[in-house]
CSV table of C-alpha atoms in Angstrom, one decimal:
chain,number,residue,atom,x,y,z
A,30,GLU,CA,-80.7,118.3,198.5
A,31,GLU,CA,-79.4,121.5,199.9
A,32,GLY,CA,-76.4,119.6,201.4
A,33,GLU,CA,-75.7,118.0,198.1
A,34,GLU,CA,-75.6,121.4,196.4
A,35,LYS,CA,-73.2,122.7,198.9
A,36,ALA,CA,-71.0,119.7,198.4
A,37,ASP,CA,-71.1,120.2,194.6
A,38,ALA,CA,-70.3,123.9,195.1
A,39,VAL,CA,-67.3,123.0,197.3
A,40,ARG,CA,-66.0,120.4,194.7
A,41,THR,CA,-66.5,122.9,191.9
A,42,THR,CA,-64.6,125.6,193.9
A,43,GLN,CA,-61.8,123.1,194.5
A,44,ARG,CA,-61.7,122.1,190.9
A,45,LEU,CA,-61.7,125.7,189.8
A,46,ASN,CA,-58.7,126.5,192.2
A,47,GLU,CA,-56.8,123.5,190.8
A,48,LEU,CA,-57.4,124.7,187.2
A,49,GLN,CA,-56.3,128.2,188.2
A,50,GLU,CA,-53.1,126.8,189.7
A,51,ILE,CA,-52.5,124.7,186.5
A,52,ASN,CA,-53.2,127.8,184.4
A,53,SER,CA,-50.8,129.9,186.5
A,54,SER,CA,-48.0,127.3,186.1
A,55,HIS,CA,-48.6,127.1,182.4
A,56,GLU,CA,-48.4,130.9,182.2
A,57,ASP,CA,-45.1,130.7,184.1
A,58,LEU,CA,-43.8,128.0,181.7
A,59,ILE,CA,-44.9,130.1,178.7
A,60,LEU,CA,-43.1,133.1,180.1
A,61,GLN,CA,-39.9,131.1,180.6
A,62,LEU,CA,-40.1,129.7,177.1
A,63,ARG,CA,-40.6,133.2,175.7
A,64,GLN,CA,-37.5,134.3,177.6
A,65,GLU,CA,-35.5,131.3,176.2
A,66,ILE,CA,-36.7,132.2,172.7
A,67,GLU,CA,-35.6,135.8,173.1
A,68,ARG,CA,-32.2,134.7,174.4
A,69,GLY,CA,-31.9,132.2,171.5
A,70,GLN,CA,-32.8,135.0,169.0
A,71,LYS,CA,-30.2,137.2,170.6
A,72,ALA,CA,-27.6,134.5,170.3
A,73,ILE,CA,-28.6,133.8,166.7
A,74,SER,CA,-28.3,137.6,166.0
A,75,HIS,CA,-24.9,137.7,167.6
A,76,LEU,CA,-23.7,134.6,165.7
A,77,GLN,CA,-25.0,136.1,162.5
A,78,GLY,CA,-23.0,139.3,163.2
A,79,GLU,CA,-19.9,137.2,163.8
A,80,VAL,CA,-20.5,135.3,160.5
A,81,ASP,CA,-20.9,138.6,158.7
A,82,ASP,CA,-17.7,139.9,160.3
A,83,ALA,CA,-15.9,136.8,159.3
A,84,LYS,CA,-17.1,137.1,155.7
A,85,SER,CA,-15.9,140.7,155.6
A,86,THR,CA,-12.5,139.7,157.0
A,87,THR,CA,-12.2,136.9,154.5
A,88,LEU,CA,-13.1,139.3,151.6
A,89,LEU,CA,-10.5,141.8,152.9
A,90,ALA,CA,-7.9,139.0,153.2
A,91,GLU,CA,-8.6,137.9,149.7
A,92,LYS,CA,-8.2,141.4,148.4
A,93,GLN,CA,-4.9,141.8,150.4
A,94,TYR,CA,-3.7,138.5,149.0
A,95,ASP,CA,-4.5,139.6,145.5
A,96,GLY,CA,-2.7,142.9,146.1
A,97,LEU,CA,0.3,141.1,147.5
A,98,LYS,CA,0.5,138.8,144.4
A,99,VAL,CA,0.4,141.9,142.2
A,100,THR,CA,3.1,143.6,144.3
A,101,ILE,CA,5.3,140.5,144.2
A,102,ARG,CA,4.9,140.1,140.5
A,103,SER,CA,5.8,143.8,140.1
A,104,LEU,CA,8.8,143.4,142.3
A,105,GLN,CA,9.9,140.3,140.3
A,106,GLN,CA,9.6,142.3,137.1
A,107,GLU,CA,11.6,145.2,138.6
A,108,ASN,CA,14.2,142.7,139.9
A,109,ASP,CA,14.6,141.2,136.4
A,110,VAL,CA,14.9,144.7,134.9
A,111,ILE,CA,17.5,145.6,137.6
A,112,LYS,CA,19.5,142.4,136.9
A,113,LYS,CA,19.4,143.1,133.1
A,114,ASP,CA,20.5,146.7,133.7
A,115,LYS,CA,23.3,145.4,136.0
A,116,ARG,CA,24.6,143.0,133.3
A,117,VAL,CA,24.5,145.8,130.8
A,118,LEU,CA,26.4,148.1,133.2
A,119,GLU,CA,29.0,145.4,133.9
A,120,GLU,CA,29.5,144.8,130.2
A,121,ARG,CA,29.7,148.5,129.6
A,122,LEU,CA,32.1,148.9,132.5
A,123,VAL,CA,34.4,146.2,131.2
A,124,THR,CA,34.3,147.7,127.7
A,125,ASP,CA,35.0,151.2,129.0
A,126,LYS,CA,37.7,149.9,131.2
A,127,GLY,CA,39.3,148.1,128.2
A,128,LYS,CA,39.1,151.3,126.2
A,129,MET,CA,40.6,153.3,129.0
A,130,VAL,CA,43.4,150.7,129.4
A,131,GLU,CA,44.1,151.0,125.7
A,132,GLU,CA,44.2,154.8,125.9
A,133,MET,CA,46.5,154.5,129.0
A,134,ASN,CA,48.8,152.1,127.1
A,135,SER,CA,48.9,154.5,124.2
A,136,LEU,CA,49.7,157.4,126.5
A,137,THR,CA,52.3,155.4,128.4
A,138,GLU,CA,54.0,154.4,125.1
A,139,MET,CA,53.9,158.0,123.9
A,140,VAL,CA,55.4,159.2,127.2
A,141,GLU,CA,58.0,156.5,127.2
A,142,GLN,CA,58.9,157.3,123.6
A,143,LEU,CA,59.2,161.0,124.4
A,144,ARG,CA,61.2,160.2,127.5
A,145,ASN,CA,63.6,158.0,125.5
A,146,GLU,CA,64.0,160.7,122.8
A,147,ASN,CA,64.7,163.3,125.5
A,148,GLU,CA,67.2,161.1,127.1
A,149,THR,CA,68.8,160.3,123.8
A,150,LEU,CA,69.0,164.0,122.9
A,151,GLN,CA,70.5,164.8,126.3
A,152,THR,CA,73.0,162.0,126.1
A,153,ASN,CA,74.0,163.1,122.6
A,154,ASN,CA,74.4,166.6,123.8
A,155,ARG,CA,76.6,165.6,126.8
A,156,GLN,CA,78.5,162.7,125.4
A,157,PRO,CA,78.0,162.3,121.6
A,158,SER,CA,80.7,159.7,121.3
A,159,LYS,CA,79.4,157.3,124.0
A,160,PRO,CA,76.7,154.7,123.0
A,161,GLU,CA,73.4,154.7,124.8
A,162,PRO,CA,73.3,152.3,127.8
A,163,LYS,CA,71.5,149.1,127.2
A,164,PRO,CA,67.9,149.0,128.6
A,165,THR,CA,67.3,146.9,131.7
A,166,SER,CA,63.5,146.4,131.4
A,167,TRP,CA,62.4,143.0,130.2
A,168,PHE,CA,60.1,144.4,127.6
A,169,SER,CA,62.8,146.9,126.4
A,170,THR,CA,64.9,143.9,125.4
A,171,PHE,CA,62.3,143.0,122.7
A,172,SER,CA,63.7,145.8,120.5
A,173,SER,CA,67.4,145.4,121.4
A,174,ALA,CA,67.9,141.7,121.7
A,175,PRO,CA,68.4,139.8,118.4
A,176,SER,CA,65.5,137.5,117.5
A,177,VAL,CA,66.7,133.9,117.2
A,178,PRO,CA,64.1,131.6,115.7
A,179,ILE,CA,62.9,128.9,118.1
A,180,THR,CA,62.7,125.6,116.2
A,181,PRO,CA,61.9,122.7,118.5
A,182,ARG,CA,61.8,119.2,117.1
A,183,LEU,CA,59.0,116.7,117.9
A,184,GLU,CA,60.9,113.9,119.6
A,185,GLU,CA,59.4,111.8,122.4
A,186,LYS,CA,62.0,111.6,125.1
A,187,THR,CA,60.4,109.7,127.9
A,188,LYS,CA,57.2,107.7,128.5
A,189,PHE,CA,56.2,107.5,132.2
A,190,PRO,CA,55.2,104.1,133.5
A,191,SER,CA,51.6,103.1,133.9
A,192,ALA,CA,49.9,102.5,137.2
A,193,SER,CA,50.8,98.8,137.2
A,194,SER,CA,54.5,99.7,137.3
A,195,SER,CA,56.5,99.9,140.5
A,196,PRO,CA,55.7,103.3,142.0
A,197,SER,CA,59.2,103.8,143.4
A,198,SER,CA,61.2,102.9,140.3
A,199,PRO,CA,63.4,105.8,139.0
A,200,ILE,CA,62.7,107.1,135.5
A,201,PRO,CA,66.0,108.1,133.9
A,202,ALA,CA,66.3,111.0,131.6
A,203,LYS,CA,67.5,110.5,128.1
A,204,SER,CA,71.2,110.4,128.0
A,205,GLY,CA,73.1,112.8,125.9
A,206,PRO,CA,76.7,114.1,125.4
A,207,PRO,CA,78.9,113.8,128.5
A,208,ASN,CA,78.9,117.6,129.0
A,209,GLN,CA,75.2,118.0,128.6
A,210,LYS,CA,73.6,119.8,131.5
A,211,MET,CA,71.3,117.7,133.7
A,212,SER,CA,72.2,114.6,131.7
A,213,SER,CA,72.2,112.5,134.9
A,214,MET,CA,68.8,113.9,136.1
A,215,VAL,CA,66.3,111.2,137.2
A,216,ALA,CA,62.7,111.5,138.2
A,217,VAL,CA,61.3,109.3,141.0
A,218,VAL,CA,57.5,108.8,141.2
A,219,PRO,CA,56.4,109.4,144.9
A,220,SER,CA,55.1,106.3,146.7
A,221,ALA,CA,53.3,108.2,149.5
A,222,GLU,CA,52.1,111.7,150.2
A,223,LYS,CA,54.4,114.0,152.3
A,224,LYS,CA,51.8,116.5,153.4
A,225,LYS,CA,48.1,117.0,152.7
A,226,LEU,CA,46.6,120.4,152.7
A,227,GLN,CA,42.8,121.1,152.7
A,228,SER,CA,43.0,124.2,150.6
A,229,HIS,CA,39.4,124.7,149.4
A,230,ASN,CA,35.9,123.4,150.1
A,231,VAL,CA,35.3,122.8,146.4
A,232,GLU,CA,37.5,121.7,143.5
A,233,ALA,CA,40.9,123.1,143.1
A,234,THR,CA,41.6,124.2,139.5
A,235,CYS,CA,45.3,124.8,139.6
A,236,VAL,CA,48.3,124.5,141.9
A,237,ARG,CA,51.9,125.8,141.4
A,238,TYR,CA,55.1,126.2,143.4
A,239,ASP,CA,56.6,129.7,143.9
A,240,GLY,CA,58.6,130.4,140.8
A,241,ALA,CA,61.2,132.3,143.0
A,242,GLY,CA,62.1,129.0,144.8
A,243,ASN,CA,60.6,129.9,148.1
A,244,ASN,CA,58.6,127.5,150.3
A,245,PHE,CA,55.3,128.6,149.0
A,246,VAL,CA,52.6,126.9,146.9
A,247,VAL,CA,49.6,128.7,145.4
A,248,ALA,CA,46.2,127.1,144.6
A,249,SER,CA,43.1,128.4,142.8
A,250,SER,CA,39.6,127.1,143.1
A,251,SER,CA,36.0,127.3,141.8
A,252,ASP,CA,35.1,129.2,145.0
A,253,SER,CA,36.6,132.4,143.4
A,254,THR,CA,39.7,132.5,145.6
A,255,VAL,CA,43.4,132.0,145.3
A,256,LYS,CA,45.3,130.8,148.4
A,257,VAL,CA,49.0,130.7,149.3
A,258,PHE,CA,50.4,128.1,151.7
A,259,ASP,CA,53.7,127.7,153.4
A,260,THR,CA,55.0,124.2,152.4
A,261,SER,CA,57.3,124.0,155.4
A,262,ASN,CA,54.4,123.8,158.0
A,263,GLY,CA,51.2,123.8,155.9
A,264,SER,CA,50.0,127.1,157.2
A,265,LEU,CA,47.8,129.5,155.1
A,266,ARG,CA,49.7,132.7,154.3
A,267,ALA,CA,47.2,134.6,152.2
A,268,THR,CA,43.6,134.3,150.8
A,269,LEU,CA,42.9,136.4,147.7
A,270,HIS,CA,39.4,137.0,146.4
A,271,GLY,CA,38.1,137.4,142.8
A,272,THR,CA,34.6,138.1,141.5
A,273,SER,CA,32.0,136.1,143.5
A,274,GLY,CA,30.4,133.4,141.5
A,275,HIS,CA,33.2,133.2,138.9
A,276,PRO,CA,35.7,130.3,139.3
A,277,MET,CA,39.4,131.0,139.4
A,278,MET,CA,40.7,128.9,136.4
A,279,SER,CA,44.5,129.2,136.9
A,280,CYS,CA,47.1,130.8,139.1
A,281,ASP,CA,50.9,131.4,139.5
A,282,MET,CA,53.3,133.2,141.8
A,283,HIS,CA,56.8,134.6,141.9
A,284,GLY,CA,58.1,135.9,145.2
A,285,SER,CA,55.4,138.3,146.6
A,286,VAL,CA,53.6,138.5,143.2
A,287,VAL,CA,50.5,136.3,142.9
A,288,ILE,CA,48.2,136.1,139.9
A,289,GLY,CA,44.8,134.5,139.3
A,290,ALA,CA,42.9,134.0,136.0
A,291,SER,CA,39.1,134.1,136.3
A,292,SER,CA,36.1,133.1,134.3
A,293,ASP,CA,35.0,136.8,134.4
A,294,LYS,CA,37.4,137.4,131.5
A,295,THR,CA,40.0,139.2,133.7
A,296,CYS,CA,43.3,138.4,135.5
A,297,ARG,CA,44.2,139.8,138.9
A,298,VAL,CA,47.6,140.6,140.3
A,299,TRP,CA,48.1,140.8,144.0
A,300,ASN,CA,50.9,141.4,146.6
A,301,MET,CA,50.9,138.3,148.8
A,302,ARG,CA,52.2,140.1,151.9
A,303,SER,CA,49.6,143.0,151.9
A,304,GLU,CA,46.9,140.9,150.0
A,305,ARG,CA,46.3,144.1,148.0
A,306,MET,CA,45.4,143.9,144.3
A,307,LEU,CA,48.1,145.6,142.2
A,308,HIS,CA,46.6,145.2,138.7
A,309,HIS,CA,43.3,144.1,137.2
A,310,LEU,CA,44.2,142.9,133.6
A,311,VAL,CA,41.2,143.5,131.3
A,312,GLY,CA,41.2,142.8,127.6
A,313,HIS,CA,40.0,139.2,126.8
A,314,GLN,CA,36.6,138.6,125.3
A,315,HIS,CA,35.9,135.3,127.0
A,316,LYS,CA,36.8,133.5,130.2
A,317,LEU,CA,40.5,133.0,131.0
A,318,THR,CA,41.8,129.4,131.0
A,319,CYS,CA,45.5,129.6,131.9
A,320,VAL,CA,48.1,132.1,133.1
A,321,ARG,CA,51.8,132.2,133.8
A,322,LEU,CA,54.3,134.8,135.3
A,323,CYS,CA,57.5,135.4,133.4
A,324,ALA,CA,60.5,137.7,133.4
A,325,GLN,CA,61.0,137.4,137.2
A,326,GLY,CA,57.4,138.5,137.8
A,327,GLU,CA,57.5,141.6,135.5
A,328,ALA,CA,55.2,140.1,132.9
A,329,VAL,CA,52.1,138.0,132.6
A,330,LEU,CA,51.0,135.6,129.9
A,331,THR,CA,47.3,134.8,129.8
A,332,GLY,CA,45.3,132.4,127.7
A,333,SER,CA,41.5,132.7,127.0
A,334,ALA,CA,38.6,130.9,125.5
A,335,ASP,CA,38.6,133.7,122.9
A,336,ARG,CA,41.4,131.7,121.2
A,337,SER,CA,44.1,134.2,122.0
A,338,LEU,CA,47.2,134.6,124.3
A,339,LYS,CA,48.1,138.0,125.6
A,340,VAL,CA,51.4,139.4,127.1
A,341,TRP,CA,51.0,142.0,129.8
A,342,ASP,CA,53.8,144.3,131.2
A,343,ILE,CA,53.2,144.7,135.0
A,344,SER,CA,56.6,146.2,135.8
A,345,ARG,CA,55.2,149.7,136.1
A,346,GLN,CA,52.4,151.2,138.2
A,347,THR,CA,50.1,151.1,135.2
A,348,TYR,CA,50.0,147.8,133.4
A,349,ARG,CA,50.3,147.6,129.6
A,350,GLN,CA,49.1,144.9,127.2
A,351,THR,CA,52.0,144.4,124.7
A,352,THR,CA,51.4,141.4,122.5
A,353,THR,CA,48.5,139.3,121.3
A,354,LEU,CA,49.0,135.8,120.0
A,355,SER,CA,46.1,134.2,118.2
A,356,HIS,CA,45.2,130.7,117.1
A,357,GLY,CA,42.1,128.8,116.0
A,358,SER,CA,41.9,126.5,119.0
A,359,ASN,CA,41.3,127.4,122.6
A,360,PRO,CA,44.4,127.3,124.8
A,361,HIS,CA,44.1,125.1,127.9
A,362,CYS,CA,47.6,125.7,129.4
A,363,VAL,CA,50.8,127.8,128.8
A,364,ASP,CA,54.3,127.9,130.0
A,365,VAL,CA,57.3,130.2,129.5
A,366,GLY,CA,60.8,128.9,128.9
A,367,PRO,CA,63.9,129.6,131.0
A,368,ASP,CA,64.9,132.3,128.5
A,369,SER,CA,61.7,134.3,129.2
A,370,PHE,CA,61.1,134.7,125.4
A,371,SER,CA,60.0,131.2,124.4
A,372,ALA,CA,56.4,130.2,125.2
A,373,VAL,CA,54.4,127.1,124.5
A,374,SER,CA,50.6,126.6,124.7
A,375,GLY,CA,48.6,123.4,124.8
A,376,HIS,CA,45.2,123.5,123.1
A,377,MET,CA,41.8,121.8,123.0
A,378,ASP,CA,42.6,120.1,119.7
A,379,GLY,CA,45.5,118.2,121.3
A,380,GLY,CA,48.2,120.3,119.6
A,381,LEU,CA,51.2,122.3,120.8
A,382,ARG,CA,52.1,125.8,119.6
A,383,PHE,CA,55.4,127.5,120.2
A,384,TRP,CA,55.7,131.3,120.3
A,385,ASP,CA,58.4,133.9,120.3
A,386,LEU,CA,57.3,136.6,122.7
A,387,ARG,CA,59.7,139.1,121.2
A,388,THR,CA,58.0,139.2,117.8
A,389,GLY,CA,54.6,137.6,118.6
A,390,ASP,CA,55.2,135.0,115.9
A,391,ARG,CA,54.1,131.3,116.1
A,392,THR,CA,57.4,129.5,115.4
A,393,VAL,CA,56.2,125.9,115.5
A,394,ASP,CA,52.8,124.2,115.3
A,395,LEU,CA,52.7,120.6,116.4
A,396,SER,CA,49.3,119.1,115.9
A,397,GLU,CA,47.7,116.0,117.4
A,398,ILE,CA,50.3,115.5,120.2
A,399,HIS,CA,47.5,114.0,122.1
A,400,SER,CA,44.3,112.5,120.9
A,401,GLU,CA,42.3,114.9,123.1
A,402,ALA,CA,42.8,118.3,124.7
A,403,ILE,CA,46.2,119.0,126.4
A,404,SER,CA,45.6,119.8,130.1
A,405,SER,CA,49.1,120.7,131.1
A,406,VAL,CA,52.5,121.7,129.5
A,407,GLN,CA,55.8,122.4,131.2
A,408,PHE,CA,59.2,123.4,129.8
A,409,SER,CA,62.3,121.6,130.9
A,410,PRO,CA,64.2,123.7,133.5
A,411,ALA,CA,67.4,123.2,131.4
A,412,SER,CA,66.2,123.7,127.9
A,413,SER,CA,63.5,125.7,126.0
A,414,THR,CA,63.4,122.9,123.4
A,415,GLN,CA,62.0,120.1,125.7
A,416,VAL,CA,58.5,120.1,127.1
A,417,LEU,CA,56.4,117.8,129.3
A,418,THR,CA,52.8,117.4,128.3
A,419,ASN,CA,49.7,115.9,129.9
A,420,GLY,CA,46.5,115.1,128.0
């Protein structure tokens, strides 16, 4: 019995040791789990902090976005106000410039009148028996030259062939008396282009040869420019700029003088060689539609959508608007006759109007020449009573 008790005691001791080892391992496992839990809680706390920071950043970004929207809206409103003020200032500038030009014209006329009176008095004092020399200025001849009424007759001279006709067949001019000038003149429709110039990147609105007979051609465009080309080699000689965003509606040139009519209601006069603007003709109320030089480049005739034609004296350093010709239909094209006093205008209503620039009178009104608007009109080089029209 005593041996059995010892054996039981030994087994109990071994069992107790085993349980103690198991308990110790469990305690180690519990400690490890607690450490894992603490690390997890720290990670959760860190993530929660990052989430809170992200929320704060998001709220700040939303506030900044709202602030930017308000700022952009405010800048847009300020931009609209600035644009409106700019338009008002431009209109005021054009109006003030027109008034200033009128005052300058009045002062110029007064100075010219006083100068003429002074010259007349001096001439009378020195040589009372000699007549006063004849004036040489083109505009001075308005008062000295006799006004002969211009009375053209509506008589269709020539009809050009249609596209189906032979392109190379000559078109004879209407025969007249044996001694009539240019009675043998013929027109030949070209069968092929001689030279092609890429003048502008957008549409060209007008093209004319140099009125002085030089090898130059001038072209205007919707890109707000007027360009001069040498027809002998196709080279670009000058590029003249108008107001950006306003198409150049028409152009003309005579020698070194180049003009361009713009949709900004003004006409510019340049020197081709220096490309410097000599005059800025202001006075029309709507966009200009056509323009022509006359009197060897000393005068300009402009047409506008305000239903008026104006004559400008550019022979002096300060330009002067001399005559206004009015009609109820917008002019689309103008030309001046070989005598420099006869003018013709083609209008939106398909009619032709003839004018005497010496008096400002409309001498003849020919209605319904075309069924629609007249797009081009040209005097005959030999006579101020024959015109070519295009509708």
